[in-house]
Amino acid sequence: MNVKRVTLYHVVMRLRSPFVTSLETVQDRDVIIVEVEDADGVIGWGECVAFSTPWYTEETIKTCWHMLEDFLIPSILSATIEHPDQVSTLFEHVKRNHMAKASMEMAIWDLYAKRQRISLSKALGGVRTKIEVGVVVGTEKMSDCLKMIEAYMEQGYKRVKVKIKPENDYEWLKEIRRHFPEIPLMADANSAYSLKDVERLKALEEFQLMMIEQPLASDDLIEHAFLQKQIKTPICLDESIATYHDAKVALELGSCQVINIKIGRVGGLTAAKRIHDLCQKYHVEVWCGGMLETGISRAHNIALASLPHFTIPGDISASSRYWEKDIIIPEIIVNNGEVDVPDRFGIGIDVDRNTLAKKAVYRQIFE
Ligand SMILES: O=C(O)CCC(=O)C1=CC=C[C@@H](O)[C@@H]1C(=O)O
Ligand SMILES: [Mg+2]
């Protein structure tokens, strides 16, 4: 494959309602859409899921645009790529900057699958034609939270994820369980706790959570291993797992029982697949996390989540969960808690160029 043109779109999408976490509230979602075109006019699409400010990881839309423009795109335009697995090697001269790298690598995977005339799912080794999906309730108003959970359970979502922090955990979960004693429920702390909160976290065992996601520091593995020995609720790691090596150390230390794999956080689909394979070997469950992204990144997530060891419903909700109108055709639809894995070539959806153009605040072409 020889990429002849790369187009970057800075897209701004207003969420249907603010998304509240222990660290930040997101109302307008900035993303970078990456479009690659080869000499035969075949197009591949990727998405940079960094946020506008460095609250989740150190990357932002601005740092990613800089990495893409000044380092990653020049490497791609001057390379002949036989297989997308080579992209991470091509980018070795750039340290970390995983979300920037992933956005380009995803586009190359989409281009590759289209040139091979297979779905991205098949190109990755996917085995499912449908995937079970969960949904995230990111609000701090209990009345809204209960209404949203009611609505999502009616739509058939297979599990619900809520946000917790020390100021808002036991009573919050108790009220949710009072209304929904049986639903599969998990909680994401986004590093809001420390080891001084062991008793507080132990008390949450009462609520039979599927898991607690990232309770401690975003770069920690050691303290999570200590905490996991103190509490029965499975720990799931998100921010702490930025690389295959992080996953290996976490599995060896027993830092977690579940890993939330996000393509952007780990640097691309090749790394995501390696972590999936490693967890399969260690019998540690994985699920595919979301990043409040458009349907382009969701389409990549769906392909990834079709791999055999993705056994827990991921954060892969319908386009309508966040967007009045998504930038893909067809939009992501959830039927009875499941999403079809497209069998069309590549990511299996088309980009709605009119809506993309409307939502893009800036566009730049690199040849
Ligand atoms: O994309 C989705 O549907 C859920 C996104 C989501 O829960 C998160 C995205 C980014 C940071 C966090 O707030 C949270 C997470 O940590 O998983
Ligand atoms: Mg998380």
Coordinates of C-alpha atoms and ligand atoms in Angstrom, one line a residue:
M1 CA 0.0 0.0 0.0
N2 CA 1.2 3.5 -0.9
V3 CA -0.8 6.3 0.7
K4 CA -0.8 9.2 -1.7
R5 CA -3.0 11.7 0.3
V6 CA -3.9 12.2 3.9
T7 CA -6.7 14.6 4.9
L8 CA -7.2 15.6 8.5
Y9 CA -10.6 17.0 9.7
H10 CA -10.9 18.8 13.0
V11 CA -14.5 17.9 13.8
V12 CA -16.6 19.3 16.7
M13 CA -19.8 17.4 17.7
R14 CA -22.1 18.6 20.5
L15 CA -23.2 15.7 22.8
R16 CA -26.9 15.4 23.3
S17 CA -26.3 15.8 27.0
P18 CA -23.2 16.6 29.0
F19 CA -21.1 13.5 29.9
V20 CA -19.9 13.8 33.5
T21 CA -17.0 11.9 35.0
S22 CA -15.0 12.3 38.3
L23 CA -12.4 14.3 36.3
E24 CA -14.3 16.3 33.6
T25 CA -17.6 17.2 32.0
V26 CA -17.7 16.9 28.2
Q27 CA -20.4 18.8 26.2
D28 CA -18.7 19.5 22.9
R29 CA -16.5 16.6 21.6
D30 CA -13.6 17.6 19.4
V31 CA -12.1 14.8 17.4
I32 CA -9.7 14.5 14.4
I33 CA -10.9 12.4 11.5
V34 CA -8.1 10.8 9.4
E35 CA -8.8 10.0 5.8
V36 CA -6.1 8.2 3.8
E37 CA -6.2 7.6 0.0
D38 CA -4.0 5.3 -2.0
A39 CA -2.9 5.5 -5.7
D40 CA -5.9 3.4 -6.7
G41 CA -8.3 5.9 -5.0
V42 CA -9.2 3.4 -2.1
I43 CA -10.0 5.3 1.1
G44 CA -9.3 4.4 4.7
W45 CA -10.8 6.1 7.8
G46 CA -9.4 6.6 11.3
E47 CA -10.3 8.8 14.3
C48 CA -8.2 10.4 16.9
V49 CA -10.0 10.1 20.3
A50 CA -7.9 12.5 22.4
F51 CA -9.9 15.1 24.3
S52 CA -9.5 18.9 24.0
T53 CA -7.8 19.0 27.4
P54 CA -5.4 16.4 28.9
W55 CA -7.7 15.2 31.6
Y56 CA -7.9 11.5 30.5
T57 CA -4.3 11.0 29.2
E58 CA -1.6 13.5 28.4
E59 CA -2.7 13.8 24.7
T60 CA -5.0 16.5 23.3
I61 CA -6.4 17.3 19.9
K62 CA -3.7 19.9 19.5
T63 CA -0.8 17.6 20.5
C64 CA -2.2 14.9 18.1
W65 CA -2.6 17.3 15.2
H66 CA 1.1 18.3 15.7
M67 CA 2.3 14.6 15.9
L68 CA 0.3 13.7 12.8
E69 CA 1.3 16.8 10.7
D70 CA 5.0 16.9 11.7
F71 CA 5.9 13.2 12.2
L72 CA 3.4 10.5 11.4
I73 CA 2.0 11.7 8.1
P74 CA 5.4 12.3 6.6
S75 CA 6.4 8.7 7.6
I76 CA 3.2 7.3 6.0
L77 CA 3.5 9.3 2.7
S78 CA 7.1 8.1 2.2
A79 CA 6.5 4.4 3.0
T80 CA 5.3 1.3 1.1
I81 CA 3.3 -0.7 3.6
E82 CA 2.7 -4.4 3.1
H83 CA 0.6 -4.9 6.3
P84 CA -0.9 -2.6 8.9
D85 CA 1.2 -4.4 11.6
Q86 CA 4.2 -2.5 10.1
V87 CA 2.7 0.9 11.0
S88 CA 3.8 0.7 14.7
T89 CA 7.4 0.0 13.5
L90 CA 7.2 2.9 11.1
F91 CA 6.2 5.1 14.0
E92 CA 9.0 3.9 16.4
H93 CA 10.8 7.2 16.1
V94 CA 7.9 8.8 17.9
K95 CA 7.6 8.0 21.6
R96 CA 4.2 7.3 23.1
N97 CA 1.5 9.7 21.6
H98 CA -0.7 6.6 21.3
M99 CA -3.9 8.3 20.2
A100 CA -2.2 10.2 17.4
K101 CA -0.5 7.0 16.2
A102 CA -3.7 4.9 16.6
S103 CA -5.8 7.4 14.4
M104 CA -3.4 6.9 11.5
E105 CA -3.0 3.1 12.1
M106 CA -6.7 2.6 12.1
A107 CA -7.1 4.3 8.7
I108 CA -4.3 2.1 7.3
W109 CA -6.1 -1.0 8.7
D110 CA -9.4 0.1 7.0
L111 CA -7.5 0.8 3.7
Y112 CA -5.8 -2.6 4.0
A113 CA -9.0 -4.6 4.6
K114 CA -10.7 -2.8 1.7
R115 CA -7.8 -3.6 -0.6
Q116 CA -8.0 -7.2 0.5
R117 CA -11.8 -7.1 -0.1
I118 CA -12.6 -8.3 3.4
S119 CA -14.2 -6.8 6.5
L120 CA -11.9 -5.2 9.2
S121 CA -13.3 -7.8 11.6
K122 CA -12.1 -10.6 9.3
A123 CA -8.7 -8.9 8.8
L124 CA -8.2 -8.8 12.6
G125 CA -9.3 -12.4 13.1
G126 CA -12.9 -11.6 14.3
V127 CA -15.2 -14.6 14.9
R128 CA -18.6 -12.9 15.7
T129 CA -21.3 -11.6 13.4
K130 CA -23.0 -9.8 16.4
I131 CA -21.5 -8.3 19.6
E132 CA -23.3 -7.7 22.9
V133 CA -23.0 -4.1 24.0
G134 CA -23.3 -2.0 27.2
V135 CA -23.9 1.6 27.9
V136 CA -22.4 4.3 30.1
V137 CA -24.5 6.7 32.3
G138 CA -22.4 9.8 32.9
T139 CA -24.6 12.1 35.0
E140 CA -24.6 13.3 38.5
K141 CA -28.3 13.8 38.9
M142 CA -29.8 10.7 40.5
S143 CA -33.2 11.3 38.8
D144 CA -31.6 11.5 35.4
C145 CA -29.4 8.5 36.2
L146 CA -32.4 6.3 37.1
K147 CA -34.4 7.5 34.0
M148 CA -31.4 6.7 31.7
I149 CA -30.9 3.3 33.2
E150 CA -34.6 2.5 32.8
A151 CA -34.5 3.6 29.2
Y152 CA -31.3 1.8 28.3
M153 CA -32.5 -1.5 29.9
E154 CA -35.7 -1.2 27.8
Q155 CA -33.4 -0.8 24.7
G156 CA -31.8 -4.1 25.7
Y157 CA -28.3 -3.0 26.7
K158 CA -26.5 -5.9 28.3
R159 CA -24.9 -3.9 31.2
V160 CA -24.8 -0.4 32.6
K161 CA -21.6 1.5 33.6
V162 CA -21.9 4.4 36.0
K163 CA -19.3 6.8 37.4
I164 CA -18.3 6.9 41.1
K165 CA -15.9 8.9 43.3
P166 CA -15.4 9.0 47.1
E167 CA -17.9 11.9 47.4
N168 CA -20.5 9.9 45.5
D169 CA -20.4 6.1 45.7
Y170 CA -22.1 4.1 48.5
E171 CA -25.4 6.1 48.5
W172 CA -25.3 6.5 44.7
L173 CA -24.9 2.7 44.1
K174 CA -27.4 1.9 46.9
E175 CA -30.1 4.0 45.3
I176 CA -29.4 2.5 41.9
R177 CA -29.6 -1.0 43.4
R178 CA -32.8 -0.1 45.2
H179 CA -34.4 0.5 41.8
F180 CA -32.4 -2.1 39.8
P181 CA -31.4 -4.9 42.1
E182 CA -30.5 -7.4 39.3
I183 CA -29.1 -5.5 36.4
P184 CA -25.4 -6.2 35.4
L185 CA -23.8 -3.1 36.8
M186 CA -20.2 -1.8 36.8
A187 CA -18.6 1.5 38.1
D188 CA -15.8 3.6 36.6
A189 CA -13.8 5.7 39.2
N190 CA -11.3 7.3 36.8
S191 CA -8.6 7.2 39.5
A192 CA -10.7 9.0 42.1
Y193 CA -9.6 6.7 45.0
S194 CA -6.3 5.9 46.9
L195 CA -5.2 3.1 49.2
K196 CA -6.6 5.1 52.1
D197 CA -10.1 4.2 50.6
V198 CA -9.7 0.4 50.9
E199 CA -12.5 0.1 53.5
R200 CA -14.8 2.4 51.4
L201 CA -14.2 0.3 48.3
K202 CA -14.7 -2.9 50.4
A203 CA -18.1 -1.6 51.4
L204 CA -19.2 -1.5 47.7
E205 CA -19.0 -5.3 47.6
E206 CA -22.6 -5.2 48.8
F207 CA -23.7 -4.0 45.4
Q208 CA -22.4 -7.0 43.5
L209 CA -20.7 -4.9 40.8
M210 CA -19.3 -6.7 37.8
M211 CA -16.1 -4.7 38.3
I212 CA -14.7 -1.4 39.5
E213 CA -12.8 0.3 36.7
Q214 CA -9.6 2.2 37.4
P215 CA -10.1 3.0 41.1
L216 CA -6.5 4.2 41.7
A217 CA -3.9 6.3 39.9
S218 CA -3.9 6.3 36.1
D219 CA -0.2 5.1 36.0
D220 CA -0.4 2.5 38.8
L221 CA -0.1 -1.3 38.7
I222 CA 1.4 -2.0 42.1
E223 CA -1.2 -0.5 44.3
H224 CA -4.0 -2.0 42.2
A225 CA -2.4 -5.4 42.9
F226 CA -2.5 -4.7 46.6
L227 CA -6.1 -3.4 46.4
Q228 CA -7.3 -6.4 44.4
K229 CA -6.1 -8.7 47.2
Q230 CA -8.2 -6.6 49.7
I231 CA -11.5 -6.5 47.8
K232 CA -13.7 -9.2 46.2
T233 CA -15.0 -6.9 43.4
P234 CA -12.9 -7.5 40.3
I235 CA -10.7 -4.5 39.4
C236 CA -10.8 -3.5 35.7
L237 CA -7.9 -1.4 34.4
D238 CA -8.3 1.3 31.7
E239 CA -5.9 4.2 31.9
S240 CA -3.1 2.1 33.6
I241 CA -2.8 -0.1 30.5
A242 CA -1.2 2.1 27.8
T243 CA 1.0 -0.7 26.3
Y244 CA 1.4 -4.4 25.8
H245 CA 4.1 -4.3 28.5
D246 CA 1.8 -2.6 31.0
A247 CA -0.7 -5.4 30.4
K248 CA 2.0 -8.1 30.9
V249 CA 3.1 -6.5 34.2
A250 CA -0.5 -6.1 35.4
L251 CA -1.3 -9.7 34.6
E252 CA 1.9 -10.9 36.3
L253 CA 1.3 -8.8 39.4
G254 CA -2.5 -9.5 39.6
S255 CA -3.3 -5.8 39.4
C256 CA -6.7 -6.6 37.8
Q257 CA -9.1 -9.3 36.7
V258 CA -10.4 -7.4 33.7
I259 CA -8.9 -5.1 31.1
N260 CA -10.8 -2.4 29.2
I261 CA -9.0 -2.3 25.8
K262 CA -9.3 1.1 23.9
I263 CA -7.6 1.3 20.5
G264 CA -6.6 4.9 20.9
R265 CA -5.1 4.5 24.4
V266 CA -2.9 1.5 23.4
G267 CA -1.7 3.0 20.1
G268 CA -3.8 1.1 17.6
L269 CA -5.5 -2.1 16.5
T270 CA -2.2 -4.1 16.3
A271 CA -1.4 -3.4 19.9
A272 CA -5.1 -3.9 20.9
K273 CA -5.1 -7.3 19.3
R274 CA -1.7 -8.3 21.0
I275 CA -3.2 -7.3 24.4
H276 CA -6.4 -9.3 23.6
D277 CA -4.2 -12.4 22.8
L278 CA -2.1 -12.0 26.0
C279 CA -5.2 -11.7 28.2
Q280 CA -6.6 -14.8 26.5
K281 CA -3.5 -16.7 27.4
Y282 CA -3.8 -15.4 31.1
H283 CA -7.5 -16.1 31.2
V284 CA -8.2 -12.4 32.1
E285 CA -11.3 -11.1 30.6
V286 CA -11.3 -8.0 28.3
W287 CA -14.0 -5.7 26.8
C288 CA -13.8 -2.9 24.3
G289 CA -13.9 0.6 25.9
G290 CA -15.4 3.7 24.3
M291 CA -14.1 7.3 24.0
L292 CA -17.3 9.3 23.3
E293 CA -16.3 9.0 19.7
T294 CA -18.0 9.2 16.3
G295 CA -19.2 6.2 14.4
I296 CA -15.9 5.9 12.6
S297 CA -14.0 4.9 15.8
R298 CA -17.1 3.0 17.0
A299 CA -16.9 1.0 13.7
H300 CA -13.3 0.1 14.5
N301 CA -14.3 -0.8 18.1
I302 CA -17.0 -3.2 16.7
A303 CA -14.5 -5.0 14.5
L304 CA -12.1 -5.3 17.4
A305 CA -14.8 -6.5 19.8
S306 CA -15.6 -9.4 17.3
L307 CA -12.3 -11.1 18.4
P308 CA -12.9 -14.3 20.4
H309 CA -11.8 -13.2 23.8
F310 CA -14.0 -10.1 24.1
T311 CA -16.4 -11.8 26.4
I312 CA -17.9 -8.8 28.3
P313 CA -20.2 -6.3 26.6
G314 CA -18.2 -3.1 25.8
D315 CA -18.9 0.6 25.8
I316 CA -20.2 0.5 22.2
S317 CA -23.5 2.2 22.4
A318 CA -25.7 3.4 19.5
S319 CA -24.8 6.6 17.6
S320 CA -28.0 8.1 19.1
R321 CA -26.6 7.7 22.6
Y322 CA -24.4 10.8 22.1
W323 CA -25.2 12.3 18.7
E324 CA -28.3 14.0 17.1
K325 CA -26.6 12.9 13.8
D326 CA -23.5 10.8 13.5
I327 CA -21.0 11.2 10.6
I328 CA -21.5 7.6 9.3
I329 CA -24.1 5.9 7.2
P330 CA -25.7 3.7 8.5
E331 CA -25.5 4.8 12.1
I332 CA -24.7 2.3 14.8
I333 CA -27.9 0.7 15.8
V334 CA -28.4 -1.4 18.9
N335 CA -31.0 -4.2 18.6
N336 CA -31.8 -6.0 21.9
G337 CA -28.4 -5.1 23.3
E338 CA -26.5 -6.3 20.2
V339 CA -24.7 -4.6 17.3
D340 CA -24.2 -6.3 13.9
V341 CA -20.6 -6.7 12.9
P342 CA -20.5 -5.4 9.3
D343 CA -19.4 -7.9 6.6
R344 CA -18.8 -5.2 4.0
F345 CA -15.2 -4.4 3.2
G346 CA -13.1 -2.5 5.8
I347 CA -15.0 -0.8 8.6
G348 CA -18.2 -1.6 6.8
I349 CA -19.8 1.8 6.9
D350 CA -19.7 4.9 4.7
V351 CA -18.7 8.3 6.0
D352 CA -21.5 10.9 5.5
R353 CA -19.3 13.5 3.7
N354 CA -22.0 16.2 3.9
T355 CA -22.3 15.9 7.7
L356 CA -18.5 15.6 8.0
A357 CA -18.1 18.8 6.1
K358 CA -20.7 20.5 8.2
K359 CA -19.1 19.4 11.5
A360 CA -15.5 20.1 10.4
V361 CA -14.1 23.4 11.7
Y362 CA -10.8 22.9 9.9
R363 CA -9.5 20.6 7.2
Q364 CA -5.9 20.1 5.9
I365 CA -4.7 17.9 3.0
F366 CA -1.2 16.4 3.0
E367 CA 0.3 14.9 -0.2
Ligands
LIG1 O1 -17.8 6.0 24.8 C1 -18.5 5.7 25.7 O2 -19.7 5.3 25.5 C2 -18.1 5.7 27.1 C3 -16.9 6.5 27.3 C4 -16.4 6.4 28.7 O3 -17.0 5.9 29.6 C5 -15.1 7.0 29.0 C6 -14.4 7.7 28.1 C7 -13.2 8.4 28.5 C8 -12.9 8.6 29.8 C9 -13.9 8.1 30.8 O4 -14.8 9.1 31.1 C10 -14.6 6.9 30.4 C11 -13.7 5.7 30.7 O5 -12.8 5.9 31.4 O6 -14.0 4.6 30.2
MG2 MG -12.6 4.1 32.2

